[in-house]
């Protein structure tokens, strides 16, 4: 008998197979502009951007954030990844009997603060309680709806002055050879912070989660113009995002190891644990594909926002092959395969 | 230390207090047309109806349905309760490691079938896996977006020929003295079916869950005109719906015990277990408030649809007091208080 394994929730190739061979197989088939089967960051129907995310992070409170901040940021960021802005969120709470109301209030206060940063409200919700032992404390589902913005329209107009661009949204399939790849800051912080606080490795004093809503940062860079796609590299990390782009856009992507910002604490932790920071999930970073003519301006715009101050151009798309290749510090080349799953479970 | 109890998820007054004093307190404040604080069936912003529901039913498969059918129906029905039609759904799966993929496929197939009945698709989703023991098998979150329809507009136009009606949607606050109260069929079936299959009382051969998407039935009765409000009486049952209407519309409601359809198996089960069928949750029934001039026509429209064939007029709203009163079979009167919670936990 086949059963669900942790890798089925790890954001990598095993999860993609479950989604394609089961969920999309049975539930796909709509005529939405961006339907389920496109497996993009959000769906789009009648110009409404729509996304849902459930959050099972363990522990609920970790250095730099908590499940409330994560729940709001995750869905806001998936809507922003389409180039849209959120106009409303829902929150569904599933709570284990015996959960302290004081902790619930802490989560709610964190959600409120994060909503303020994102400029959006929770409009509707649902509360379920299950008996003690039927759930590990608390799960928060956040769904969201979003809309096109003048900044997205202006970005697309500017793009079309430089090259053909058929898409109305920022999609995984938009990348073309020559596009520059940027990250908005250091990678791996969230996964390492959650893992170390859970397992008590002692890295937690150095490494904090980056969890944050990124819709305002996306708005800033759309004003520059030339943005082809943005995406928050959550489960499966940067390696997963670049492979999704490579596959859906049918391009190769070359990235330069020396250019990728990784904090010292994250680097040390990953070496000790034998995991690849490229595969570790982030919750407050963007990977951005932009036309080369605008890359420096986009970088400047990112760096002038505190959420993007450590942004770097890390590589570019190429038409020479259809894989993700890392140019290492020592001059070698390594193919970055789609991760099987995130090396750290239950980070979101 | 205050902690979450099962009653906090029971759909009654304890849950309402948690929502008002914690969730709305921290997360309310939007300027949406129907915001979080209205605690209506769905929210509305920029004419988009938006709702989210998580499903923790136990067992996952029960007489007459399963968690998949429930997850689609629950959200479709909350959108239909506003007088809208769903245009897209999301599905978020939270799965326990070790869950059989064969069972997951059964749930997905049931979701597909229910989507077909409702004429809607799943457009987006999310999959999380937690380690064995961290969750009781499977939770399904379904969120949905919906829109106004010509049937809703026509219903409101017709209403306004008979009395003032300021609302653009079917809301809990719409009921006025004189409005007739209708149920679309027998009550208590779902809760008793789930309870008896879980606990093995042996009622399960007689009583089946009524779980079904009701948006097409709502469309049918909107065509008649004169519909003031519809609502699916889930957790807390008919008693909870009528008390919400009474409170938000500031009217009294009188219902007649003899007129309320309750199946023999449900009646016997409730008597044996000492629970009130009025407080037991349903998943395929509507409570309808309609202007008196249209009540008979609405009843005919309901009865000509298989989902409403046992519909009955069960009472009416009154301006004489602001409570829910049951006229009993033996000629007495009993005040129906808002239930503290549903007598049967984890039915949805």
Coordinates of C-alpha atoms in Angstrom, one line a residue, chain A residues 1-10 15 18-19 21-23 25-32 34-37 40-46 48-56 58 72 87-102 104-105 108-109 111-112 115 121-137 139 141-145 147 235 346 348, chain B residues 1-10 15 18-19 21-23 25-32 34-37 40-46 48-56 58 72 87-102 104-105 108-109 111-112 115 121-137 139 141-145 147 235 346 348:
Chain A
X1 CA 0.0 0.0 0.0
X2 CA 1.4 3.4 -1.0
X3 CA 1.2 5.9 1.8
X4 CA 1.9 9.7 2.3
X5 CA 5.5 10.4 3.4
X6 CA 7.1 13.6 4.8
X7 CA 8.6 14.2 1.3
X8 CA 5.1 14.6 -0.1
X9 CA 4.9 17.9 1.8
X10 CA 8.5 18.9 1.2
X15 CA 5.3 16.7 -3.8
X18 CA 1.6 13.9 -5.8
X19 CA 0.0 17.2 -7.0
X21 CA -0.8 12.6 -10.5
X22 CA -3.5 12.9 -7.9
X23 CA -4.7 16.4 -7.0
X25 CA -5.7 14.7 -12.1
X26 CA -8.9 14.7 -10.1
X27 CA -9.5 18.4 -9.5
X28 CA -8.1 20.1 -12.6
X29 CA -10.0 21.1 -15.7
X30 CA -11.2 24.6 -15.1
X31 CA -11.0 27.3 -17.8
X32 CA -9.5 29.8 -15.4
X34 CA -4.3 30.7 -14.5
X35 CA -5.8 27.3 -13.5
X36 CA -4.8 24.6 -10.9
X37 CA -2.7 22.8 -13.5
X40 CA 1.9 28.8 -10.4
X41 CA 2.0 30.8 -7.1
X42 CA -1.7 31.7 -7.3
X43 CA -4.6 31.0 -9.5
X44 CA -6.4 33.7 -11.5
X45 CA -10.1 33.8 -12.5
X46 CA -12.0 36.9 -13.8
X48 CA -9.1 37.8 -9.2
X49 CA -5.9 36.4 -7.9
X50 CA -6.7 33.6 -5.4
X51 CA -4.4 31.5 -3.2
X52 CA -4.6 29.3 -0.1
X53 CA -1.9 28.1 2.3
X54 CA -2.0 26.0 5.4
X55 CA 0.7 26.5 8.1
X56 CA 1.9 23.6 10.3
X58 CA 6.8 23.6 14.5
X72 CA -0.2 36.1 6.8
X87 CA -7.3 42.9 -1.1
X88 CA -8.5 40.5 1.6
X89 CA -7.5 37.4 3.6
X90 CA -9.2 34.6 5.4
X91 CA -8.0 32.8 8.4
X92 CA -8.9 29.3 9.4
X93 CA -7.8 28.1 12.8
X94 CA -7.7 24.5 13.7
X95 CA -6.8 24.2 17.4
X96 CA -6.1 21.3 19.8
X97 CA -8.2 21.2 22.9
X98 CA -6.2 22.5 25.8
X99 CA -4.2 25.1 23.8
X100 CA -3.6 28.2 25.9
X101 CA -5.8 31.2 25.0
X102 CA -2.8 33.4 25.9
X104 CA -3.7 32.1 20.7
X105 CA -3.8 35.8 21.5
X108 CA -3.5 36.9 16.7
X109 CA -1.5 40.0 17.7
X111 CA -1.2 38.4 12.5
X112 CA -2.6 41.9 13.1
X115 CA -1.5 42.5 8.2
X121 CA -7.2 42.8 6.5
X122 CA -8.6 39.4 7.4
X123 CA -12.2 39.4 6.2
X124 CA -13.5 36.0 7.0
X125 CA -12.5 32.8 8.8
X126 CA -13.4 29.6 10.5
X127 CA -12.5 28.0 13.8
X128 CA -12.3 24.3 14.5
X129 CA -11.3 22.5 17.7
X130 CA -10.2 18.9 17.8
X131 CA -9.7 16.7 20.9
X132 CA -6.4 16.5 22.7
X133 CA -4.0 14.3 20.9
X134 CA -5.7 14.7 17.5
X135 CA -3.4 17.6 16.4
X136 CA -0.1 19.1 17.4
X137 CA -1.4 22.4 18.9
X139 CA -2.7 24.9 12.3
X141 CA -4.9 28.3 7.1
X142 CA -4.8 31.6 5.2
X143 CA -6.4 32.2 1.9
X144 CA -6.3 35.4 0.0
X145 CA -7.7 37.3 -2.9
X147 CA -6.1 42.3 -7.8
X235 CA 9.9 24.9 0.7
X346 CA 7.5 21.5 9.0
X348 CA 5.8 26.5 7.2
Chain B
X1 CA -4.7 29.6 32.6
X2 CA -7.6 29.7 30.1
X3 CA -7.4 27.1 27.5
X4 CA -9.3 26.1 24.3
X5 CA -12.1 23.6 24.9
X6 CA -14.1 21.5 22.5
X7 CA -17.0 24.0 22.9
X8 CA -14.8 26.7 21.3
X9 CA -15.3 24.9 18.0
X10 CA -18.9 23.9 18.6
X15 CA -17.4 29.8 19.9
X18 CA -14.0 33.4 21.2
X19 CA -14.5 34.9 17.8
X21 CA -13.4 38.7 22.0
X22 CA -10.3 37.4 20.3
X23 CA -10.3 36.9 16.6
X25 CA -10.8 42.0 18.4
X26 CA -7.4 41.6 16.8
X27 CA -8.1 41.0 13.2
X28 CA -11.2 43.1 12.5
X29 CA -11.4 46.7 11.3
X30 CA -11.5 46.4 7.5
X31 CA -13.9 48.6 5.4
X32 CA -15.2 45.6 3.4
X34 CA -19.5 42.6 4.6
X35 CA -16.5 42.5 7.0
X36 CA -15.2 40.0 9.5
X37 CA -17.1 41.6 12.4
X40 CA -22.1 36.5 8.3
X41 CA -21.8 33.4 6.2
X42 CA -19.1 34.9 3.9
X43 CA -17.4 38.3 3.6
X44 CA -17.8 40.6 0.6
X45 CA -15.2 43.0 -0.8
X46 CA -15.4 44.8 -4.1
X48 CA -16.3 39.4 -4.4
X49 CA -17.9 36.9 -1.9
X50 CA -15.1 35.2 0.0
X51 CA -15.2 32.4 2.5
X52 CA -12.9 29.8 4.1
X53 CA -13.7 26.6 6.0
X54 CA -11.5 23.9 7.5
X55 CA -12.9 20.3 7.8
X56 CA -11.9 18.0 10.6
X58 CA -14.2 12.1 12.2
X72 CA -16.6 21.3 -1.2
X87 CA -16.7 30.9 -9.3
X88 CA -13.6 29.1 -7.8
X89 CA -12.4 27.1 -4.9
X90 CA -9.1 26.3 -3.2
X91 CA -8.2 23.1 -1.4
X92 CA -5.6 22.9 1.3
X93 CA -4.7 19.4 2.4
X94 CA -2.9 18.7 5.7
X95 CA -2.0 15.0 5.8
X96 CA -0.6 12.8 8.5
X97 CA 2.5 10.8 7.4
X98 CA 1.4 7.2 6.7
X99 CA -2.0 8.1 5.3
X100 CA -3.0 5.7 2.5
X101 CA -2.8 7.3 -0.9
X102 CA -5.7 5.1 -1.9
X104 CA -6.5 10.2 -0.5
X105 CA -7.7 9.3 -4.0
X108 CA -10.2 13.6 -4.3
X109 CA -12.8 11.7 -6.4
X111 CA -14.4 16.3 -4.2
X112 CA -14.5 16.1 -8.0
X115 CA -17.6 20.1 -7.7
X121 CA -13.7 24.0 -10.0
X122 CA -10.8 23.9 -7.6
X123 CA -8.3 26.5 -8.9
X124 CA -5.5 26.5 -6.4
X125 CA -4.3 24.7 -3.3
X126 CA -1.6 23.7 -0.9
X127 CA -0.4 20.4 0.6
X128 CA 1.3 19.9 3.9
X129 CA 2.4 16.7 5.6
X130 CA 3.0 16.4 9.3
X131 CA 4.8 13.5 11.1
X132 CA 2.9 10.5 12.4
X133 CA 1.0 11.3 15.6
X134 CA 0.9 15.1 14.9
X135 CA -2.5 15.0 13.3
X136 CA -5.5 12.6 13.2
X137 CA -5.2 11.5 9.5
X139 CA -7.7 18.0 7.4
X141 CA -9.5 23.4 4.0
X142 CA -11.6 24.8 1.3
X143 CA -11.8 28.5 0.5
X144 CA -14.0 30.0 -2.2
X145 CA -14.8 33.1 -4.1
X147 CA -20.1 36.6 -7.4
X235 CA -22.7 23.4 13.8
X346 CA -16.1 17.0 14.9
X348 CA -17.5 19.1 9.9

